[in-house]
């Protein structure tokens, strides 16, 4: 799996006027560019501020708590794939399994009130799949 592509307002084709804006838009006006802009901005900010582990999980849930699965469905697949990859690389567990829909699994993280503690097998799967695990639980990563 390639590393997460970190977007910023200079290198992407999403709606620049929505950069940094929360989604407070009527459902009928919620468009793919608006949702993409919000998700990519949050990835950029989470990464810039080096959030990982429980802190990132808590912020992700707070940012997306009012979002329905349909909001994730509005985003382009590359964007939600990048979000999932970023979260997993940063110790927020998002289920990976054959046939699982990324958008549903992202929504499941938002809906689950409990932070998932990775098992040893899940940790190894992440390292084997991606080679990256930015977490205080990874002994090979220096704390930030």
Short mmCIF file of N, CA and C in Angstrom, two decimals:
data_model
loop_
_atom_site.label_atom_id
_atom_site.label_comp_id
_atom_site.label_asym_id
_atom_site.label_seq_id
_atom_site.Cartn_x
_atom_site.Cartn_y
_atom_site.Cartn_z
N UNK A 1 0.85 -1.17 0.00
CA UNK A 1 0.00 0.00 0.00
C UNK A 1 0.89 1.23 0.00
N UNK A 2 0.67 2.16 -0.90
CA UNK A 2 1.48 3.38 -0.94
C UNK A 2 1.18 4.25 0.28
N UNK A 3 2.11 5.14 0.62
CA UNK A 3 1.85 6.02 1.76
C UNK A 3 0.70 6.96 1.46
N UNK A 4 0.15 7.51 2.52
CA UNK A 4 -0.95 8.47 2.38
C UNK A 4 -0.45 9.67 1.59
N UNK A 5 -1.26 10.10 0.65
CA UNK A 5 -0.95 11.31 -0.11
C UNK A 5 -1.51 12.49 0.67
N UNK A 6 -0.63 13.33 1.15
CA UNK A 6 -1.07 14.48 1.92
C UNK A 6 -1.36 15.63 0.96
N UNK A 7 -2.58 16.06 0.98
CA UNK A 7 -3.02 17.15 0.11
C UNK A 7 -2.85 18.48 0.84
N UNK A 8 -2.73 19.50 0.10
CA UNK A 8 -2.86 20.84 0.67
C UNK A 8 -3.53 21.71 -0.37
N UNK A 9 -3.79 22.93 0.00
CA UNK A 9 -4.58 23.77 -0.90
C UNK A 9 -3.87 24.10 -2.20
N UNK A 10 -2.57 23.89 -2.27
CA UNK A 10 -1.86 24.20 -3.51
C UNK A 10 -1.81 23.02 -4.48
N UNK A 11 -2.00 21.80 -4.02
CA UNK A 11 -1.74 20.67 -4.91
C UNK A 11 -2.95 19.80 -5.22
N UNK A 12 -4.12 20.33 -5.09
CA UNK A 12 -5.29 19.50 -5.36
C UNK A 12 -6.36 20.32 -6.06
N UNK A 13 -7.32 19.61 -6.62
CA UNK A 13 -8.35 20.27 -7.41
C UNK A 13 -9.67 20.39 -6.66
N UNK A 14 -9.64 20.34 -5.34
CA UNK A 14 -10.89 20.52 -4.61
C UNK A 14 -11.20 22.00 -4.46
N UNK A 15 -12.33 22.29 -3.87
CA UNK A 15 -12.80 23.68 -3.79
C UNK A 15 -11.99 24.47 -2.77
N UNK A 16 -11.13 25.32 -3.27
CA UNK A 16 -10.23 26.10 -2.42
C UNK A 16 -11.00 26.98 -1.43
N UNK A 17 -12.16 27.46 -1.82
CA UNK A 17 -12.92 28.33 -0.91
C UNK A 17 -13.43 27.56 0.30
N UNK A 18 -13.44 26.23 0.24
CA UNK A 18 -13.89 25.43 1.38
C UNK A 18 -12.75 24.95 2.26
N UNK A 19 -11.51 25.30 1.90
CA UNK A 19 -10.36 24.86 2.69
C UNK A 19 -10.49 25.42 4.10
N UNK A 20 -10.47 24.53 5.08
CA UNK A 20 -10.54 24.95 6.47
C UNK A 20 -11.93 25.18 7.00
N UNK A 21 -12.95 24.91 6.21
CA UNK A 21 -14.32 25.14 6.64
C UNK A 21 -14.97 23.84 7.13
N UNK A 22 -15.70 23.94 8.18
CA UNK A 22 -16.49 22.81 8.66
C UNK A 22 -17.67 22.61 7.72
N UNK A 23 -18.19 21.39 7.70
CA UNK A 23 -19.35 21.11 6.86
C UNK A 23 -20.61 21.46 7.65
N UNK A 24 -21.21 22.57 7.32
CA UNK A 24 -22.49 22.99 7.91
C UNK A 24 -23.36 23.42 6.75
N UNK A 25 -23.65 22.46 5.92
CA UNK A 25 -24.33 22.73 4.66
C UNK A 25 -25.57 21.84 4.59
N UNK A 26 -26.68 22.36 4.11
CA UNK A 26 -27.86 21.52 3.94
C UNK A 26 -27.54 20.29 3.08
N UNK A 27 -28.17 19.18 3.41
CA UNK A 27 -27.87 17.92 2.74
C UNK A 27 -27.97 18.04 1.22
N UNK A 28 -28.94 18.78 0.73
CA UNK A 28 -29.11 18.88 -0.73
C UNK A 28 -27.99 19.69 -1.40
N UNK A 29 -27.20 20.42 -0.60
CA UNK A 29 -26.08 21.19 -1.16
C UNK A 29 -24.73 20.53 -0.88
N UNK A 30 -24.75 19.37 -0.24
CA UNK A 30 -23.52 18.66 0.08
C UNK A 30 -23.02 17.96 -1.17
N UNK A 31 -21.91 18.44 -1.72
CA UNK A 31 -21.39 17.91 -2.97
C UNK A 31 -20.07 17.18 -2.74
N UNK A 32 -19.66 16.43 -3.74
CA UNK A 32 -18.39 15.72 -3.67
C UNK A 32 -17.23 16.67 -3.42
N UNK A 33 -17.11 17.79 -4.14
CA UNK A 33 -15.99 18.70 -3.85
C UNK A 33 -15.99 19.24 -2.42
N UNK A 34 -17.17 19.50 -1.86
CA UNK A 34 -17.26 20.01 -0.49
C UNK A 34 -16.78 18.95 0.49
N UNK A 35 -17.26 17.72 0.33
CA UNK A 35 -16.87 16.64 1.24
C UNK A 35 -15.38 16.33 1.07
N UNK A 36 -14.91 16.24 -0.17
CA UNK A 36 -13.48 15.99 -0.40
C UNK A 36 -12.63 17.06 0.28
N UNK A 37 -13.04 18.32 0.13
CA UNK A 37 -12.28 19.43 0.72
C UNK A 37 -12.17 19.28 2.22
N UNK A 38 -13.29 18.95 2.86
CA UNK A 38 -13.29 18.81 4.31
C UNK A 38 -12.39 17.66 4.75
N UNK A 39 -12.54 16.50 4.14
CA UNK A 39 -11.75 15.33 4.52
C UNK A 39 -10.26 15.58 4.30
N UNK A 40 -9.91 16.13 3.15
CA UNK A 40 -8.49 16.36 2.84
C UNK A 40 -7.89 17.42 3.76
N UNK A 41 -8.67 18.43 4.10
CA UNK A 41 -8.20 19.44 5.04
C UNK A 41 -7.92 18.81 6.40
N UNK A 42 -8.83 17.92 6.84
CA UNK A 42 -8.63 17.28 8.15
C UNK A 42 -7.40 16.37 8.13
N UNK A 43 -7.18 15.62 7.05
CA UNK A 43 -5.97 14.80 6.96
C UNK A 43 -4.74 15.70 7.07
N UNK A 44 -4.76 16.78 6.33
CA UNK A 44 -3.64 17.72 6.33
C UNK A 44 -3.39 18.27 7.74
N UNK A 45 -4.44 18.68 8.42
CA UNK A 45 -4.29 19.24 9.77
C UNK A 45 -3.85 18.17 10.77
N UNK A 46 -4.48 17.01 10.74
CA UNK A 46 -4.09 15.94 11.66
C UNK A 46 -2.61 15.61 11.49
N UNK A 47 -2.17 15.52 10.24
CA UNK A 47 -0.78 15.19 9.95
C UNK A 47 0.15 16.32 10.38
N UNK A 48 -0.22 17.55 10.07
CA UNK A 48 0.63 18.70 10.42
C UNK A 48 0.82 18.81 11.93
N UNK A 49 -0.22 18.52 12.66
CA UNK A 49 -0.17 18.63 14.12
C UNK A 49 0.30 17.34 14.79
N UNK A 50 0.58 16.32 13.98
CA UNK A 50 1.13 15.04 14.43
C UNK A 50 0.25 14.31 15.45
N UNK A 51 -1.05 14.36 15.22
CA UNK A 51 -1.95 13.62 16.09
C UNK A 51 -1.88 12.13 15.79
N UNK A 52 -1.87 11.32 16.83
CA UNK A 52 -1.90 9.87 16.70
C UNK A 52 -2.71 9.30 17.85
N UNK A 53 -2.90 7.99 17.80
CA UNK A 53 -3.46 7.23 18.90
C UNK A 53 -4.84 7.77 19.33
N UNK A 54 -5.07 7.73 20.63
CA UNK A 54 -6.36 8.13 21.19
C UNK A 54 -6.72 9.57 20.82
N UNK A 55 -5.74 10.46 20.84
CA UNK A 55 -6.02 11.87 20.52
C UNK A 55 -6.58 12.02 19.11
N UNK A 56 -5.98 11.33 18.16
CA UNK A 56 -6.47 11.39 16.78
C UNK A 56 -7.86 10.78 16.68
N UNK A 57 -8.06 9.63 17.32
CA UNK A 57 -9.37 8.97 17.31
C UNK A 57 -10.45 9.91 17.84
N UNK A 58 -10.14 10.57 18.95
CA UNK A 58 -11.10 11.48 19.56
C UNK A 58 -11.41 12.66 18.64
N UNK A 59 -10.38 13.25 18.03
CA UNK A 59 -10.60 14.37 17.11
C UNK A 59 -11.36 13.93 15.86
N UNK A 60 -11.01 12.77 15.32
CA UNK A 60 -11.71 12.24 14.14
C UNK A 60 -13.19 12.07 14.46
N UNK A 61 -13.50 11.45 15.58
CA UNK A 61 -14.90 11.25 15.96
C UNK A 61 -15.61 12.58 16.17
N UNK A 62 -14.93 13.53 16.77
CA UNK A 62 -15.53 14.85 16.99
C UNK A 62 -15.80 15.56 15.67
N UNK A 63 -14.85 15.49 14.75
CA UNK A 63 -15.02 16.14 13.44
C UNK A 63 -16.13 15.52 12.61
N UNK A 64 -16.31 14.22 12.74
CA UNK A 64 -17.25 13.52 11.87
C UNK A 64 -18.48 13.01 12.61
N UNK A 65 -18.71 13.46 13.85
CA UNK A 65 -19.80 12.90 14.65
C UNK A 65 -21.18 13.15 14.08
N UNK A 66 -21.36 14.24 13.40
CA UNK A 66 -22.69 14.51 12.84
C UNK A 66 -22.81 14.02 11.39
N UNK A 67 -21.76 13.42 10.89
CA UNK A 67 -21.77 12.95 9.50
C UNK A 67 -22.44 11.58 9.43
N UNK A 68 -23.20 11.41 8.45
CA UNK A 68 -23.81 10.11 8.20
C UNK A 68 -22.96 9.37 7.19
N UNK A 69 -23.19 8.09 7.08
CA UNK A 69 -22.42 7.30 6.11
C UNK A 69 -22.55 7.90 4.72
N UNK A 70 -23.70 8.48 4.41
CA UNK A 70 -23.90 9.09 3.09
C UNK A 70 -22.89 10.21 2.82
N UNK A 71 -22.44 10.88 3.88
CA UNK A 71 -21.43 11.93 3.69
C UNK A 71 -20.12 11.31 3.22
N UNK A 72 -19.72 10.20 3.82
CA UNK A 72 -18.52 9.51 3.33
C UNK A 72 -18.75 9.02 1.91
N UNK A 73 -19.99 8.60 1.62
CA UNK A 73 -20.30 8.11 0.27
C UNK A 73 -20.19 9.21 -0.78
N UNK A 74 -20.34 10.46 -0.39
CA UNK A 74 -20.21 11.58 -1.33
C UNK A 74 -18.76 11.80 -1.76
N UNK A 75 -17.82 11.39 -0.92
CA UNK A 75 -16.40 11.62 -1.21
C UNK A 75 -15.92 10.65 -2.28
N UNK A 76 -14.88 11.06 -3.00
CA UNK A 76 -14.26 10.18 -3.97
C UNK A 76 -13.56 9.04 -3.23
N UNK A 77 -13.52 7.88 -3.87
CA UNK A 77 -12.93 6.70 -3.23
C UNK A 77 -11.47 6.93 -2.85
N UNK A 78 -10.71 7.62 -3.69
CA UNK A 78 -9.30 7.89 -3.36
C UNK A 78 -9.18 8.69 -2.07
N UNK A 79 -10.12 9.59 -1.85
CA UNK A 79 -10.09 10.43 -0.65
C UNK A 79 -10.39 9.60 0.60
N UNK A 80 -11.43 8.77 0.55
CA UNK A 80 -11.74 7.95 1.72
C UNK A 80 -10.68 6.86 1.94
N UNK A 81 -10.09 6.37 0.87
CA UNK A 81 -8.99 5.41 1.01
C UNK A 81 -7.81 6.08 1.70
N UNK A 82 -7.50 7.30 1.31
CA UNK A 82 -6.42 8.05 1.97
C UNK A 82 -6.74 8.30 3.44
N UNK A 83 -7.98 8.62 3.74
CA UNK A 83 -8.37 8.84 5.13
C UNK A 83 -8.19 7.56 5.93
N UNK A 84 -8.67 6.46 5.42
CA UNK A 84 -8.51 5.18 6.12
C UNK A 84 -7.04 4.85 6.33
N UNK A 85 -6.23 5.01 5.30
CA UNK A 85 -4.81 4.70 5.40
C UNK A 85 -4.13 5.59 6.43
N UNK A 86 -4.44 6.88 6.39
CA UNK A 86 -3.86 7.81 7.36
C UNK A 86 -4.24 7.42 8.78
N UNK A 87 -5.51 7.14 9.01
CA UNK A 87 -5.96 6.77 10.35
C UNK A 87 -5.26 5.51 10.83
N UNK A 88 -5.19 4.50 9.98
CA UNK A 88 -4.54 3.24 10.37
C UNK A 88 -3.05 3.45 10.64
N UNK A 89 -2.39 4.24 9.83
CA UNK A 89 -0.96 4.51 10.04
C UNK A 89 -0.73 5.27 11.35
N UNK A 90 -1.76 5.92 11.84
CA UNK A 90 -1.64 6.77 13.03
C UNK A 90 -2.35 6.16 14.24
N UNK A 91 -2.55 4.85 14.22
CA UNK A 91 -3.08 4.09 15.36
C UNK A 91 -4.56 4.31 15.64
N UNK A 92 -5.33 4.61 14.61
CA UNK A 92 -6.79 4.60 14.74
C UNK A 92 -7.25 3.40 13.92
N UNK A 93 -7.83 2.44 14.60
CA UNK A 93 -8.19 1.18 13.95
C UNK A 93 -9.42 1.37 13.06
N UNK A 94 -9.24 1.07 11.78
CA UNK A 94 -10.33 1.00 10.81
C UNK A 94 -10.24 -0.39 10.22
N UNK A 95 -11.32 -1.13 10.33
CA UNK A 95 -11.33 -2.53 9.90
C UNK A 95 -10.91 -2.68 8.44
N UNK A 96 -10.05 -3.66 8.20
CA UNK A 96 -9.68 -4.07 6.84
C UNK A 96 -10.10 -5.52 6.70
N UNK A 97 -11.02 -5.78 5.81
CA UNK A 97 -11.37 -7.17 5.54
C UNK A 97 -11.98 -7.24 4.16
N UNK A 98 -11.87 -8.39 3.58
CA UNK A 98 -12.39 -8.59 2.24
C UNK A 98 -13.89 -8.31 2.21
N UNK A 99 -14.29 -7.49 1.29
CA UNK A 99 -15.70 -7.17 1.13
C UNK A 99 -16.19 -6.03 2.00
N UNK A 100 -15.35 -5.55 2.92
CA UNK A 100 -15.76 -4.43 3.78
C UNK A 100 -15.70 -3.14 2.98
N UNK A 101 -16.71 -2.34 3.10
CA UNK A 101 -16.75 -1.06 2.41
C UNK A 101 -16.04 -0.01 3.27
N UNK A 102 -15.12 0.70 2.66
CA UNK A 102 -14.33 1.70 3.38
C UNK A 102 -15.23 2.71 4.08
N UNK A 103 -16.22 3.22 3.38
CA UNK A 103 -17.09 4.25 3.95
C UNK A 103 -17.84 3.73 5.17
N UNK A 104 -18.29 2.49 5.10
CA UNK A 104 -19.00 1.91 6.24
C UNK A 104 -18.05 1.74 7.42
N UNK A 105 -16.84 1.31 7.16
CA UNK A 105 -15.87 1.11 8.24
C UNK A 105 -15.46 2.44 8.88
N UNK A 106 -15.33 3.49 8.08
CA UNK A 106 -15.05 4.82 8.64
C UNK A 106 -16.21 5.26 9.53
N UNK A 107 -17.41 5.04 9.05
CA UNK A 107 -18.59 5.40 9.84
C UNK A 107 -18.64 4.59 11.13
N UNK A 108 -18.25 3.31 11.07
CA UNK A 108 -18.23 2.48 12.27
C UNK A 108 -17.28 3.04 13.34
N UNK A 109 -16.15 3.60 12.90
CA UNK A 109 -15.22 4.22 13.85
C UNK A 109 -15.90 5.41 14.54
N UNK A 110 -16.60 6.21 13.76
CA UNK A 110 -17.30 7.38 14.32
C UNK A 110 -18.36 6.94 15.33
N UNK A 111 -19.07 5.89 15.01
CA UNK A 111 -20.18 5.43 15.84
C UNK A 111 -19.74 4.66 17.09
N UNK A 112 -18.56 4.09 17.07
CA UNK A 112 -18.10 3.28 18.20
C UNK A 112 -17.62 4.20 19.33
N UNK A 113 -18.24 4.12 20.50
CA UNK A 113 -17.84 5.01 21.59
C UNK A 113 -16.54 4.61 22.28
N UNK A 114 -15.99 3.46 21.90
CA UNK A 114 -14.78 2.96 22.56
C UNK A 114 -13.59 2.93 21.62
N UNK A 115 -12.47 3.42 22.11
CA UNK A 115 -11.22 3.38 21.36
C UNK A 115 -10.77 1.93 21.24
N UNK A 116 -10.41 1.53 20.04
CA UNK A 116 -9.99 0.15 19.79
C UNK A 116 -8.51 -0.02 20.11
N UNK A 117 -8.20 -0.91 21.03
CA UNK A 117 -6.81 -1.27 21.31
C UNK A 117 -6.41 -2.36 20.33
N UNK A 118 -5.39 -2.10 19.53
CA UNK A 118 -4.96 -3.04 18.50
C UNK A 118 -4.43 -4.32 19.15
N UNK A 119 -4.79 -5.44 18.56
CA UNK A 119 -4.19 -6.71 18.98
C UNK A 119 -2.82 -6.83 18.33
N UNK A 120 -2.04 -7.77 18.82
CA UNK A 120 -0.72 -8.01 18.22
C UNK A 120 -0.87 -8.37 16.74
N UNK A 121 -1.84 -9.22 16.41
CA UNK A 121 -2.05 -9.61 15.01
C UNK A 121 -2.45 -8.42 14.14
N UNK A 122 -3.31 -7.55 14.64
CA UNK A 122 -3.71 -6.36 13.88
C UNK A 122 -2.52 -5.43 13.66
N UNK A 123 -1.72 -5.28 14.70
CA UNK A 123 -0.51 -4.45 14.60
C UNK A 123 0.43 -5.02 13.53
N UNK A 124 0.65 -6.33 13.55
CA UNK A 124 1.52 -6.97 12.56
C UNK A 124 0.94 -6.84 11.15
N UNK A 125 -0.38 -6.99 11.03
CA UNK A 125 -1.02 -6.85 9.72
C UNK A 125 -0.77 -5.45 9.16
N UNK A 126 -0.89 -4.43 10.01
CA UNK A 126 -0.65 -3.06 9.56
C UNK A 126 0.80 -2.88 9.12
N UNK A 127 1.73 -3.37 9.90
CA UNK A 127 3.14 -3.25 9.53
C UNK A 127 3.45 -4.00 8.25
N UNK A 128 2.89 -5.20 8.10
CA UNK A 128 3.13 -6.00 6.90
C UNK A 128 2.48 -5.38 5.67
N UNK A 129 1.32 -4.81 5.84
CA UNK A 129 0.59 -4.24 4.71
C UNK A 129 1.18 -2.90 4.27
N UNK A 130 1.55 -2.08 5.24
CA UNK A 130 1.92 -0.71 4.92
C UNK A 130 3.31 -0.32 5.37
N UNK A 131 3.83 -1.01 6.37
CA UNK A 131 5.15 -0.70 6.87
C UNK A 131 5.20 0.52 7.78
N UNK A 132 4.06 1.15 8.01
CA UNK A 132 4.03 2.37 8.82
C UNK A 132 3.02 2.21 9.95
N UNK A 133 3.47 2.58 11.14
CA UNK A 133 2.58 2.59 12.30
C UNK A 133 3.09 3.65 13.25
N UNK A 134 2.59 4.87 13.08
CA UNK A 134 3.01 6.01 13.90
C UNK A 134 2.19 6.04 15.17
N UNK A 135 2.72 5.38 16.19
CA UNK A 135 1.97 5.24 17.41
C UNK A 135 2.92 5.14 18.59
N UNK A 136 2.46 5.58 19.73
CA UNK A 136 3.24 5.39 20.95
C UNK A 136 3.32 3.91 21.30
N UNK A 137 2.45 3.09 20.72
CA UNK A 137 2.47 1.66 20.97
C UNK A 137 3.49 0.92 20.12
N UNK A 138 4.06 1.60 19.14
CA UNK A 138 5.06 0.98 18.27
C UNK A 138 6.43 1.26 18.88
N UNK A 139 7.13 0.22 19.35
CA UNK A 139 8.41 0.44 20.01
C UNK A 139 9.49 1.03 19.09
N UNK A 140 9.30 0.96 17.78
CA UNK A 140 10.31 1.49 16.87
C UNK A 140 10.08 2.96 16.52
N UNK A 141 9.06 3.57 17.09
CA UNK A 141 8.75 4.98 16.82
C UNK A 141 9.10 5.80 18.05
N UNK A 142 9.86 6.85 17.85
CA UNK A 142 10.17 7.76 18.96
C UNK A 142 8.95 8.61 19.27
N UNK A 143 8.66 8.81 20.54
CA UNK A 143 7.51 9.66 20.88
C UNK A 143 7.69 11.07 20.33
N UNK A 144 6.58 11.69 19.99
CA UNK A 144 6.60 13.06 19.44
C UNK A 144 6.79 14.05 20.56
#
